[in-house]
Amino acid sequence: MKVKKISAANIEPRDLSKLLDKEKIDFQLIQCVNWAEYPYKPKVSFRIAHTKDSVLLHFKVTEASVRAKYGEDNGAVWTDSCVEFFSIPADDGVYYNIECNCIGTILIGAGATRERREHAPEAVTALVKRWSTLGNSPFEERVEDTDWEVSLIIPYAVFFKHQIASLDGKEIHANFYKCGDELQTPHFLSWNPIKIEKPDFHRPDFFGTLEFEPEQNI
C-alpha cells in the first residue's frame, strides 16, 4: 500500500481528518477475521499519510460496545476498545507496537519478539499527539452501538530504538489491528491476514507492505 507524503506542519490531531480529506487519502479496511472462535467483525477503517517528521493515522470504528478503562499511557489498552499499528521502520527486525484505546490512551513497545518488549518511556509516549471523538476520560463498558474516531500524529522520534530521520521513499512492513480483549464480545481483526491457529498480533511474519512516497520535486 502506498503512503502519501503531505507537505504540512504544525498539524493538530483534531484537524487531521479534514487534512486527509483535502489530500484525498482513502480509507483502508481492517476486516480480516482470522480466528473462527472470534467471529464478531465491527466496522473498522483507517487511513495513513506521512510528513517530513511524522506518521499520520486516522481510525474510524463502529462497534456494538465500547470501553476505555485505561487512562494512563502504557497500560493494558488492548483490553479496551483498541486500534493498533505495528511496524518495522528499520531493517534490523525490531518492530514497534503502537496501541491506542478509544480515548487516545496509548501503549508503545519495541523489540524483535513478543516476549522481549521494551516499553517506551513516558517522554516518548508524550510525543504522540492524539484526539478522540469520545474525549479522554476513562469509562466502563457501554453496551450500545457506538461510532468513534481517533487521530494520531506520531513523530519519528517515537521509534525510540532507532534514529529515524525520514521515511521518504522507504518500504516498510506493518499491520493494523482492532481488538477488545475484555469487551462483551472479544474480537481480533487485522488489515493483513494472520494465518495461525490462535490470536496473536505479534507476528511480523504476516505484516503487509507500506511504500512511503518520497518528496515530490516540483
C-alpha positions as semicolon CSV with decimal commas, in nm:
position;residue;x (nm);y (nm);z (nm)
1;M;0,000;0,000;0,000
2;K;0,129;0,345;-0,091
3;V;0,153;0,610;0,183
4;K;0,122;0,965;0,053
5;K;0,366;1,239;0,155
6;I;0,191;1,555;0,275
7;S;0,356;1,896;0,296
8;A;0,207;2,029;0,619
9;A;0,344;2,147;0,951
10;N;0,206;2,211;1,299
11;I;-0,087;1,976;1,243
12;E;-0,329;1,938;1,531
13;P;-0,485;1,593;1,568
14;R;-0,840;1,729;1,583
15;D;-0,780;1,876;1,235
16;L;-0,625;1,563;1,086
17;S;-0,945;1,422;0,937
18;K;-1,009;1,741;0,739
19;L;-0,650;1,747;0,618
20;L;-0,668;1,387;0,497
21;D;-1,000;1,465;0,325
22;K;-0,835;1,757;0,148
23;E;-0,543;1,538;0,042
24;K;-0,784;1,268;-0,080
25;I;-0,636;0,995;0,139
26;D;-0,851;0,684;0,105
27;F;-0,969;0,466;0,392
28;Q;-0,845;0,107;0,414
29;L;-1,046;-0,167;0,582
30;I;-0,944;-0,368;0,887
31;Q;-1,170;-0,665;0,823
32;C;-0,975;-0,991;0,837
33;V;-1,140;-1,229;1,085
34;N;-0,853;-1,470;1,131
35;W;-0,997;-1,696;1,403
36;A;-1,337;-1,867;1,375
37;E;-1,393;-1,867;1,751
38;Y;-1,397;-1,484;1,740
39;P;-1,635;-1,411;1,450
40;Y;-1,754;-1,064;1,553
41;K;-1,649;-0,803;1,299
42;P;-1,703;-0,438;1,393
43;K;-1,676;-0,186;1,111
44;V;-1,320;-0,053;1,117
45;S;-1,117;0,153;0,872
46;F;-0,803;0,364;0,878
47;R;-0,604;0,597;0,660
48;I;-0,239;0,684;0,676
49;A;-0,008;0,953;0,540
50;H;0,328;1,098;0,636
51;T;0,504;1,433;0,660
52;K;0,871;1,527;0,686
53;D;0,873;1,428;1,054
54;S;0,563;1,221;1,140
55;V;0,327;0,939;1,053
56;L;-0,039;1,048;1,042
57;L;-0,307;0,795;1,135
58;H;-0,685;0,827;1,146
59;F;-0,911;0,538;1,253
60;K;-1,291;0,509;1,228
61;V;-1,481;0,244;1,423
62;T;-1,842;0,132;1,463
63;E;-1,892;-0,139;1,725
64;A;-2,161;-0,288;1,949
65;S;-1,997;-0,183;2,275
66;V;-1,712;0,043;2,376
67;R;-1,480;0,064;2,678
68;A;-1,195;0,288;2,789
69;K;-1,083;0,165;3,130
70;Y;-0,724;0,280;3,088
71;G;-0,637;0,650;3,102
72;E;-0,262;0,628;3,165
73;D;-0,019;0,551;2,882
74;N;0,146;0,207;2,865
75;G;-0,146;0,038;3,040
76;A;-0,339;-0,264;2,910
77;V;-0,521;-0,067;2,639
78;W;-0,565;-0,379;2,423
79;T;-0,832;-0,495;2,667
80;D;-1,033;-0,179;2,589
81;S;-1,180;-0,079;2,254
82;C;-0,845;-0,057;2,081
83;V;-0,683;0,010;1,743
84;E;-0,320;-0,075;1,675
85;F;-0,032;-0,004;1,436
86;F;0,262;-0,245;1,432
87;S;0,560;-0,166;1,209
88;I;0,925;-0,237;1,133
89;P;1,069;0,107;1,044
90;A;1,429;-0,010;1,003
91;D;1,590;-0,322;0,857
92;D;1,702;-0,489;1,180
93;G;1,385;-0,685;1,259
94;V;1,284;-0,470;1,556
95;Y;0,913;-0,390;1,538
96;Y;0,708;-0,136;1,728
97;N;0,358;-0,187;1,863
98;I;0,161;0,136;1,895
99;E;-0,176;0,060;2,054
100;C;-0,447;0,317;2,124
101;N;-0,779;0,284;2,301
102;C;-1,090;0,480;2,210
103;I;-0,998;0,781;2,427
104;G;-0,643;0,815;2,294
105;T;-0,454;0,635;2,569
106;I;-0,154;0,466;2,409
107;L;0,091;0,186;2,463
108;I;0,422;0,175;2,277
109;G;0,661;-0,118;2,282
110;A;0,965;-0,226;2,082
111;G;1,157;-0,548;2,032
112;A;1,228;-0,833;1,794
113;T;0,982;-1,078;1,952
114;R;0,661;-1,082;2,155
115;E;0,842;-1,191;2,471
116;R;1,110;-0,925;2,480
117;R;0,923;-0,595;2,455
118;E;1,060;-0,269;2,589
119;H;0,800;-0,007;2,675
120;A;0,864;0,345;2,555
121;P;0,944;0,589;2,836
122;E;0,685;0,849;2,929
123;A;0,882;1,119;2,748
124;V;0,834;0,922;2,425
125;T;0,464;0,837;2,460
126;A;0,401;1,204;2,537
127;L;0,529;1,293;2,189
128;V;0,226;1,133;2,024
129;K;-0,048;1,388;1,963
130;R;-0,389;1,225;1,986
131;W;-0,755;1,320;1,963
132;S;-1,071;1,114;2,000
133;T;-1,436;1,185;1,936
134;L;-1,507;1,023;2,276
135;G;-1,287;1,264;2,470
136;N;-1,008;1,148;2,702
137;S;-1,179;1,045;3,027
138;P;-1,188;0,672;3,114
139;F;-1,522;0,490;3,134
140;E;-1,652;0,136;3,187
141;E;-1,806;-0,063;2,904
142;R;-2,109;0,091;2,735
143;V;-2,312;-0,179;2,564
144;E;-2,463;0,019;2,279
145;D;-2,380;0,077;1,914
146;T;-2,109;0,341;1,910
147;D;-1,922;0,527;1,638
148;W;-1,583;0,666;1,731
149;E;-1,273;0,806;1,568
150;V;-0,919;0,861;1,685
151;S;-0,642;1,061;1,518
152;L;-0,273;1,014;1,593
153;I;0,029;1,220;1,493
154;I;0,333;1,002;1,553
155;P;0,671;1,179;1,528
156;Y;0,960;0,963;1,407
157;A;1,123;1,016;1,748
158;V;0,861;0,774;1,883
159;F;1,065;0,495;1,721
160;F;1,289;0,526;2,024
161;K;1,524;0,236;1,950
162;H;1,629;0,395;1,622
163;Q;1,729;0,728;1,473
164;I;1,466;0,771;1,200
165;A;1,512;1,100;1,018
166;S;1,272;1,027;0,732
167;L;1,063;0,752;0,577
168;D;1,066;0,914;0,233
169;G;1,089;0,651;-0,038
170;K;1,115;0,365;0,210
171;E;0,928;0,036;0,205
172;I;0,846;-0,097;0,549
173;H;0,641;-0,387;0,681
174;A;0,340;-0,324;0,904
175;N;-0,004;-0,436;1,012
176;F;-0,310;-0,263;1,157
177;Y;-0,548;-0,416;1,407
178;K;-0,872;-0,375;1,601
179;C;-0,930;-0,563;1,925
180;G;-1,114;-0,557;2,254
181;D;-0,994;-0,846;2,465
182;E;-1,223;-0,778;2,763
183;L;-1,529;-0,642;2,585
184;Q;-1,865;-0,819;2,594
185;T;-1,778;-0,959;2,251
186;P;-1,399;-1,001;2,221
187;H;-1,264;-0,964;1,869
188;F;-0,933;-0,960;1,684
189;L;-0,933;-0,804;1,337
190;S;-0,637;-0,732;1,112
191;W;-0,562;-0,544;0,791
192;N;-0,327;-0,811;0,658
193;P;-0,435;-1,170;0,730
194;I;-0,266;-1,374;1,004
195;K;-0,262;-1,745;0,926
196;I;-0,206;-1,913;1,262
197;E;-0,430;-2,109;1,499
198;K;-0,465;-1,870;1,796
199;P;-0,499;-1,491;1,816
200;D;-0,159;-1,323;1,815
201;F;-0,087;-0,980;1,667
202;H;0,285;-1,005;1,743
203;R;0,355;-1,179;1,416
204;P;0,576;-0,965;1,192
205;D;0,596;-1,259;0,951
206;F;0,240;-1,167;0,849
207;F;0,292;-0,792;0,813
208;G;0,193;-0,625;0,488
209;T;0,395;-0,366;0,295
210;L;0,379;0,013;0,316
211;E;0,550;0,220;0,045
212;F;0,621;0,571;0,173
213;E;0,604;0,825;-0,104
214;P;0,922;1,032;-0,147
215;E;0,938;1,410;-0,156
216;Q;0,792;1,542;-0,479
217;N;1,025;1,777;-0,663
218;I;0,828;2,048;-0,837
